[in-house]
Structures are given as structure tokens and as C-alpha cells.
């Protein structure tokens, strides 16, 4: 199956944060996040495992008590149930993989 970008829709998740479901299968989901400088994704956790990579820009990702500034090509792993937050230092794009797929992102399905 192929999923052209034009066949997906975006969702304004938070001020300065737009998400798009790039692909989904039974056990995994790929989400693109486009984030504006100054945006903040507040502390949260979820049952889904999350791995991701910064494609462009710069963010500060805090996972539990550990914080790191990440840029293009930097990856991360967020275990199930661990609180995390993001501060966007400059306009950024990140790709996140969730397993299992997040039910609360079903609004991205056409």
C-alpha cells in the first residue's frame, strides 16, 4: 500500500503543532509533527511505545528527568508510560512511530 501525502489530512494538535498520519498498520503508526518555534508539547504519557527522529529544526525533549537538545538526524525512544515534554527552539519537523497505534489520533484517518 502507498499513501501519498496529498491523501492525508492534518490536525492542529496544539498551538504551533500540526500532526499528520503518514502511515498506519495493525500494530504501528507513523506521525509527522510540524512544530513552530516557541511551541510546547506539555508533559504527558501514553501506553504506546514511541520512537522518533528530528528531521529538521531543533527541540528540547525531556523524557522523565533527562533532557536533551535534538537536531536533524537525532533519534529518541520513549517507553510506554513515561512522562515527556517538548520545547521547540526553532521551526521543526519530527517523525514519530507509535506502537500500538494511538486511538486518540484516529482523527487523522480520511
PDB file of C-alpha atoms in Angstrom:
ATOM      1  CA  UNK A   1       0.000   0.000   0.000  1.00  0.00           C
ATOM      2  CA  UNK A   2       1.207   3.512  -0.796  1.00  0.00           C
ATOM      3  CA  UNK A   3      -0.067   6.667   0.891  1.00  0.00           C
ATOM      4  CA  UNK A   4       0.579   9.924  -0.988  1.00  0.00           C
ATOM      5  CA  UNK A   5       0.926  12.981   1.233  1.00  0.00           C
ATOM      6  CA  UNK A   6      -1.969  14.586  -0.641  1.00  0.00           C
ATOM      7  CA  UNK A   7      -4.190  11.743   0.577  1.00  0.00           C
ATOM      8  CA  UNK A   8      -3.729  12.542   4.256  1.00  0.00           C
ATOM      9  CA  UNK A   9      -5.111  15.321   6.411  1.00  0.00           C
ATOM     10  CA  UNK A  10      -3.539  17.427   9.135  1.00  0.00           C
ATOM     11  CA  UNK A  11      -4.761  18.308  12.600  1.00  0.00           C
ATOM     12  CA  UNK A  12      -3.874  21.347  14.708  1.00  0.00           C
ATOM     13  CA  UNK A  13      -2.892  19.416  17.821  1.00  0.00           C
ATOM     14  CA  UNK A  14      -1.738  22.366  19.947  1.00  0.00           C
ATOM     15  CA  UNK A  15      -0.805  25.987  19.271  1.00  0.00           C
ATOM     16  CA  UNK A  16       2.117  25.768  16.854  1.00  0.00           C
ATOM     17  CA  UNK A  17       1.907  21.966  16.498  1.00  0.00           C
ATOM     18  CA  UNK A  18       0.385  20.270  13.437  1.00  0.00           C
ATOM     19  CA  UNK A  19       0.316  16.495  13.103  1.00  0.00           C
ATOM     20  CA  UNK A  20      -0.286  14.257  10.091  1.00  0.00           C
ATOM     21  CA  UNK A  21      -0.637  10.496   9.973  1.00  0.00           C
ATOM     22  CA  UNK A  22       1.844   9.408   7.315  1.00  0.00           C
ATOM     23  CA  UNK A  23       1.019   5.696   7.555  1.00  0.00           C
ATOM     24  CA  UNK A  24      -0.694   3.181   9.831  1.00  0.00           C
ATOM     25  CA  UNK A  25      -0.778  -0.603  10.040  1.00  0.00           C
ATOM     26  CA  UNK A  26      -2.306  -3.000  12.537  1.00  0.00           C
ATOM     27  CA  UNK A  27       0.469  -2.618  15.112  1.00  0.00           C
ATOM     28  CA  UNK A  28       2.326   0.570  14.219  1.00  0.00           C
ATOM     29  CA  UNK A  29       1.634   4.186  13.244  1.00  0.00           C
ATOM     30  CA  UNK A  30       3.861   6.888  11.710  1.00  0.00           C
ATOM     31  CA  UNK A  31       3.044  10.514  12.560  1.00  0.00           C
ATOM     32  CA  UNK A  32       4.681  13.652  11.178  1.00  0.00           C
ATOM     33  CA  UNK A  33       4.808  16.621  13.561  1.00  0.00           C
ATOM     34  CA  UNK A  34       5.402  20.142  12.215  1.00  0.00           C
ATOM     35  CA  UNK A  35       6.184  22.467  15.108  1.00  0.00           C
ATOM     36  CA  UNK A  36       6.674  26.232  15.207  1.00  0.00           C
ATOM     37  CA  UNK A  37       9.398  27.947  17.198  1.00  0.00           C
ATOM     38  CA  UNK A  38       8.224  28.556  20.768  1.00  0.00           C
ATOM     39  CA  UNK A  39       5.600  25.798  20.763  1.00  0.00           C
ATOM     40  CA  UNK A  40       5.422  23.495  23.767  1.00  0.00           C
ATOM     41  CA  UNK A  41       4.020  19.987  23.956  1.00  0.00           C
ATOM     42  CA  UNK A  42       3.091  19.726  27.653  1.00  0.00           C
ATOM     43  CA  UNK A  43       4.010  16.861  29.955  1.00  0.00           C
ATOM     44  CA  UNK A  44       2.065  13.733  29.071  1.00  0.00           C
ATOM     45  CA  UNK A  45       2.375   9.975  28.867  1.00  0.00           C
ATOM     46  CA  UNK A  46       0.645   7.181  26.995  1.00  0.00           C
ATOM     47  CA  UNK A  47       0.608   3.402  26.875  1.00  0.00           C
ATOM     48  CA  UNK A  48       2.139   3.441  23.384  1.00  0.00           C
ATOM     49  CA  UNK A  49       5.860   2.966  22.875  1.00  0.00           C
ATOM     50  CA  UNK A  50       7.250   5.879  20.873  1.00  0.00           C
ATOM     51  CA  UNK A  51      10.403   6.186  18.796  1.00  0.00           C
ATOM     52  CA  UNK A  52      11.210   9.150  16.655  1.00  0.00           C
ATOM     53  CA  UNK A  53      13.676  11.333  14.832  1.00  0.00           C
ATOM     54  CA  UNK A  54      14.056  15.063  14.316  1.00  0.00           C
ATOM     55  CA  UNK A  55      14.055  15.725  10.565  1.00  0.00           C
ATOM     56  CA  UNK A  56      14.717  19.464  10.715  1.00  0.00           C
ATOM     57  CA  UNK A  57      14.987  22.221  13.288  1.00  0.00           C
ATOM     58  CA  UNK A  58      15.817  21.966  16.973  1.00  0.00           C
ATOM     59  CA  UNK A  59      13.838  20.837  20.026  1.00  0.00           C
ATOM     60  CA  UNK A  60      14.456  20.143  23.687  1.00  0.00           C
ATOM     61  CA  UNK A  61      12.940  16.768  24.539  1.00  0.00           C
ATOM     62  CA  UNK A  62      12.616  15.824  28.197  1.00  0.00           C
ATOM     63  CA  UNK A  63      11.917  12.167  28.951  1.00  0.00           C
ATOM     64  CA  UNK A  64      11.355  11.619  32.654  1.00  0.00           C
ATOM     65  CA  UNK A  65      14.188  13.596  34.292  1.00  0.00           C
ATOM     66  CA  UNK A  66      16.505  13.546  31.262  1.00  0.00           C
ATOM     67  CA  UNK A  67      16.544  16.472  28.820  1.00  0.00           C
ATOM     68  CA  UNK A  68      18.484  16.841  25.581  1.00  0.00           C
ATOM     69  CA  UNK A  69      18.592  19.312  22.721  1.00  0.00           C
ATOM     70  CA  UNK A  70      17.997  17.406  19.485  1.00  0.00           C
ATOM     71  CA  UNK A  71      18.557  18.401  15.874  1.00  0.00           C
ATOM     72  CA  UNK A  72      18.338  16.849  12.414  1.00  0.00           C
ATOM     73  CA  UNK A  73      19.040  13.114  12.446  1.00  0.00           C
ATOM     74  CA  UNK A  74      18.849  12.761  16.240  1.00  0.00           C
ATOM     75  CA  UNK A  75      16.580   9.972  17.450  1.00  0.00           C
ATOM     76  CA  UNK A  76      14.827   9.099  20.695  1.00  0.00           C
ATOM     77  CA  UNK A  77      12.958   6.300  22.438  1.00  0.00           C
ATOM     78  CA  UNK A  78      10.108   6.929  24.884  1.00  0.00           C
ATOM     79  CA  UNK A  79       8.969   3.805  26.739  1.00  0.00           C
ATOM     80  CA  UNK A  80       5.318   3.149  27.494  1.00  0.00           C
ATOM     81  CA  UNK A  81       4.016   5.143  30.462  1.00  0.00           C
ATOM     82  CA  UNK A  82       6.984   7.537  30.775  1.00  0.00           C
ATOM     83  CA  UNK A  83       6.130  11.252  31.009  1.00  0.00           C
ATOM     84  CA  UNK A  84       7.725  13.537  28.435  1.00  0.00           C
ATOM     85  CA  UNK A  85       7.543  17.093  27.094  1.00  0.00           C
ATOM     86  CA  UNK A  86       8.893  19.058  24.116  1.00  0.00           C
ATOM     87  CA  UNK A  87      10.041  22.672  23.812  1.00  0.00           C
ATOM     88  CA  UNK A  88      10.510  23.803  20.212  1.00  0.00           C
ATOM     89  CA  UNK A  89      13.607  26.002  19.777  1.00  0.00           C
ATOM     90  CA  UNK A  90      13.144  26.651  16.045  1.00  0.00           C
ATOM     91  CA  UNK A  91      10.660  25.590  13.385  1.00  0.00           C
ATOM     92  CA  UNK A  92      10.987  21.797  13.378  1.00  0.00           C
ATOM     93  CA  UNK A  93       9.733  18.584  11.819  1.00  0.00           C
ATOM     94  CA  UNK A  94       9.825  15.239  13.622  1.00  0.00           C
ATOM     95  CA  UNK A  95       8.656  11.767  12.659  1.00  0.00           C
ATOM     96  CA  UNK A  96       7.259   9.592  15.451  1.00  0.00           C
ATOM     97  CA  UNK A  97       6.370   5.914  15.383  1.00  0.00           C
ATOM     98  CA  UNK A  98       3.810   4.646  17.904  1.00  0.00           C
ATOM     99  CA  UNK A  99       3.146   1.032  18.795  1.00  0.00           C
ATOM    100  CA  UNK A 100       0.380   0.172  19.090  1.00  0.00           C
ATOM    101  CA  UNK A 101      -1.255   2.979  17.068  1.00  0.00           C
ATOM    102  CA  UNK A 102      -2.734   5.776  19.193  1.00  0.00           C
ATOM    103  CA  UNK A 103      -6.530   5.676  19.392  1.00  0.00           C
ATOM    104  CA  UNK A 104      -6.601   9.424  20.119  1.00  0.00           C
ATOM    105  CA  UNK A 105      -5.046  10.102  16.701  1.00  0.00           C
ATOM    106  CA  UNK A 106      -7.919   8.455  14.818  1.00  0.00           C
ATOM    107  CA  UNK A 107      -8.996  11.957  13.708  1.00  0.00           C
ATOM    108  CA  UNK A 108      -6.217  11.760  11.130  1.00  0.00           C
ATOM    109  CA  UNK A 109      -7.868   8.949   9.203  1.00  0.00           C
ATOM    110  CA  UNK A 110      -9.549  10.025   5.949  1.00  0.00           C
TER     111      UNK A 110
END
